[in-house]
C-alpha cells in the first residue's frame, strides 16, 4: 500500500491532466513504481468502487464465472479490476491472471499486487498484446482504457474480444467514453449474450437517437472517504468531486448454460414491451 504522506501529488496531478485530455499517443506514462503505487492508492481505488458496483449488479443477475479460467486484465494499470473481480467472486482466487499493459512497470506492479493480495492466484505480467488465441475462452477485463486507444485500435481489440468467453468493460460515465463503448457493444452483440447494463440483445436505442442522452450510472464511495483528510486533500488537489463516481459499462458472456438470468420465461428478452420495462 502506498503511504499517503509520501504521495507525489504533482505527478498525480500530471496523470489527472493526461487522463482528462484522453491522449491516444501510445506513450508509456508510468515513469516509476512510486507513481503507479500512488495511482493505486487514489484514482484506482475510485475505479475499484465502480467495479464493485458493476460486479454487484452482475452478481445480482446471477452471472457465475466460468471454471478453470484465464482472466486477462487488458490495459491493467495497477490491476484494480482483477482484485475487485476476486473480491466479488472469491472462487476466482485460484484462476490464472494475465496482466497486460503497454507499460512493463504497470503490468509488473499489477501482477505483484495480485500475488500479494491473493497468494493462491497465478499472476503473470506481459507487454505482449494478447491475440485471439490467447483470448479464447478467457474472461477479459477492461477498465478506463478506451480513450487511450485510437479508433483503429479499438476496432481491432473488439475483433480479438470476439474470441473471449466473457468481457467485462468499465469506463468513465462521460458521454464520449459511453458512446465509444456502445460501438463496442454493437461489434460484440451478435457473438455474446449481453448481460448488462441492458439485458436485451437488440441495437441500443441510444444509437438511433445520437446526441439525446448517454448511458451512464453512479457508484457510491465508502462513507469513510468523506471523513478521511487524505481523501479530502486528494479531492482538492485533483479537482475531483469525491461524491461523484459516474461510469459506463458492458458485461457480456457466451455460455447461456451459466446464465440463469432472473428465471424469465423463454423469449422474455425478445419481447419489446419487456425490454422497455427493464
Ligand atoms: C487510465 S489507465 C487504467 C488502468 C486500469 N485499467 C484501471 O482501471 O485502473 C489506462 C492503462 O491502459 C494502458 N494502455 C493504454 N493504451 C494501451 C495499449 N494500446 N495497449 C496496452 N495498454 C495500454 C496504459 O498504460 C494504462 O496502464
PDB file of C-alpha atoms and ligand atoms in Angstrom, residues 19 26-30 36 39 43-44 47-48 51 73-81 100-103 106 127 129 141-149 153 170, ligand 1:
ATOM      1  CA  UNK A  19      -6.432  11.231 -18.353  1.00  0.00           C
ATOM      2  CA  UNK A  26       0.805   5.345 -27.059  1.00  0.00           C
ATOM      3  CA  UNK A  27       3.241   6.946 -24.603  1.00  0.00           C
ATOM      4  CA  UNK A  28       4.141   4.863 -21.545  1.00  0.00           C
ATOM      5  CA  UNK A  29       3.452   7.384 -18.796  1.00  0.00           C
ATOM      6  CA  UNK A  30       4.185   5.088 -15.856  1.00  0.00           C
ATOM      7  CA  UNK A  36       1.770   3.640 -10.083  1.00  0.00           C
ATOM      8  CA  UNK A  39      -2.267   5.848  -8.607  1.00  0.00           C
ATOM      9  CA  UNK A  43      -7.530   7.007  -8.735  1.00  0.00           C
ATOM     10  CA  UNK A  44      -7.539   3.217  -8.878  1.00  0.00           C
ATOM     11  CA  UNK A  47     -12.218   2.925 -10.198  1.00  0.00           C
ATOM     12  CA  UNK A  48     -12.401  -0.098  -7.899  1.00  0.00           C
ATOM     13  CA  UNK A  51     -16.043  -2.210 -10.401  1.00  0.00           C
ATOM     14  CA  UNK A  73      -6.694  -7.681 -17.407  1.00  0.00           C
ATOM     15  CA  UNK A  74      -6.252  -5.671 -20.626  1.00  0.00           C
ATOM     16  CA  UNK A  75      -4.512  -2.305 -20.085  1.00  0.00           C
ATOM     17  CA  UNK A  76      -4.277  -3.329 -16.443  1.00  0.00           C
ATOM     18  CA  UNK A  77      -2.589  -0.275 -14.902  1.00  0.00           C
ATOM     19  CA  UNK A  78      -2.198  -1.250 -11.244  1.00  0.00           C
ATOM     20  CA  UNK A  79      -4.602  -4.208 -11.682  1.00  0.00           C
ATOM     21  CA  UNK A  80      -7.524  -2.947  -9.604  1.00  0.00           C
ATOM     22  CA  UNK A  81     -10.119  -4.601 -11.880  1.00  0.00           C
ATOM     23  CA  UNK A 100      -1.327  -6.938 -19.979  1.00  0.00           C
ATOM     24  CA  UNK A 101      -0.229  -3.334 -20.337  1.00  0.00           C
ATOM     25  CA  UNK A 102       1.938  -1.448 -22.793  1.00  0.00           C
ATOM     26  CA  UNK A 103       3.922  -0.473 -19.706  1.00  0.00           C
ATOM     27  CA  UNK A 106       2.345  -1.269 -14.777  1.00  0.00           C
ATOM     28  CA  UNK A 127       3.542  -6.331 -22.539  1.00  0.00           C
ATOM     29  CA  UNK A 129      -0.678  -7.867 -26.978  1.00  0.00           C
ATOM     30  CA  UNK A 141     -11.470  -7.213 -18.096  1.00  0.00           C
ATOM     31  CA  UNK A 142     -11.028  -3.712 -19.490  1.00  0.00           C
ATOM     32  CA  UNK A 143     -11.136  -0.544 -17.488  1.00  0.00           C
ATOM     33  CA  UNK A 144     -10.643   3.127 -18.230  1.00  0.00           C
ATOM     34  CA  UNK A 145      -8.631   2.483 -21.346  1.00  0.00           C
ATOM     35  CA  UNK A 146     -10.954   3.295 -24.241  1.00  0.00           C
ATOM     36  CA  UNK A 147      -9.937   6.922 -24.636  1.00  0.00           C
ATOM     37  CA  UNK A 148      -6.267   5.916 -24.804  1.00  0.00           C
ATOM     38  CA  UNK A 149      -6.949   3.838 -27.925  1.00  0.00           C
ATOM     39  CA  UNK A 153      -7.005   0.024 -32.092  1.00  0.00           C
ATOM     40  CA  UNK A 170     -15.887  -0.396 -17.256  1.00  0.00           C
TER      41      UNK A 170
HETATM   42  C1  LIG B   1      -6.158   5.077 -17.178  1.00  0.00           C
HETATM   43  S1  LIG B   1      -5.147   3.683 -17.065  1.00  0.00           S
HETATM   44  C2  LIG B   1      -6.335   2.500 -16.417  1.00  0.00           C
HETATM   45  C3  LIG B   1      -5.619   1.360 -15.790  1.00  0.00           C
HETATM   46  C4  LIG B   1      -6.530   0.268 -15.214  1.00  0.00           C
HETATM   47  N1  LIG B   1      -7.192  -0.469 -16.266  1.00  0.00           N
HETATM   48  C5  LIG B   1      -7.509   0.868 -14.238  1.00  0.00           C
HETATM   49  O1  LIG B   1      -8.732   0.819 -14.491  1.00  0.00           O
HETATM   50  O2  LIG B   1      -7.077   1.374 -13.197  1.00  0.00           O
HETATM   51  C6  LIG B   1      -5.016   3.096 -18.754  1.00  0.00           C
HETATM   52  C7  LIG B   1      -3.994   1.972 -18.903  1.00  0.00           C
HETATM   53  O3  LIG B   1      -4.026   1.490 -20.239  1.00  0.00           O
HETATM   54  C8  LIG B   1      -2.712   1.290 -20.692  1.00  0.00           C
HETATM   55  N2  LIG B   1      -2.742   1.391 -22.170  1.00  0.00           N
HETATM   56  C9  LIG B   1      -3.067   2.453 -22.916  1.00  0.00           C
HETATM   57  N3  LIG B   1      -3.015   2.139 -24.231  1.00  0.00           N
HETATM   58  C10 LIG B   1      -2.630   0.838 -24.299  1.00  0.00           C
HETATM   59  C11 LIG B   1      -2.389  -0.063 -25.377  1.00  0.00           C
HETATM   60  N4  LIG B   1      -2.523   0.315 -26.639  1.00  0.00           N
HETATM   61  N5  LIG B   1      -2.011  -1.310 -25.084  1.00  0.00           N
HETATM   62  C12 LIG B   1      -1.859  -1.686 -23.791  1.00  0.00           C
HETATM   63  N6  LIG B   1      -2.065  -0.890 -22.728  1.00  0.00           N
HETATM   64  C13 LIG B   1      -2.462   0.364 -22.977  1.00  0.00           C
HETATM   65  C14 LIG B   1      -1.909   2.368 -20.016  1.00  0.00           C
HETATM   66  O4  LIG B   1      -0.518   2.062 -19.947  1.00  0.00           O
HETATM   67  C15 LIG B   1      -2.559   2.403 -18.639  1.00  0.00           C
HETATM   68  O5  LIG B   1      -1.963   1.500 -17.746  1.00  0.00           O
END
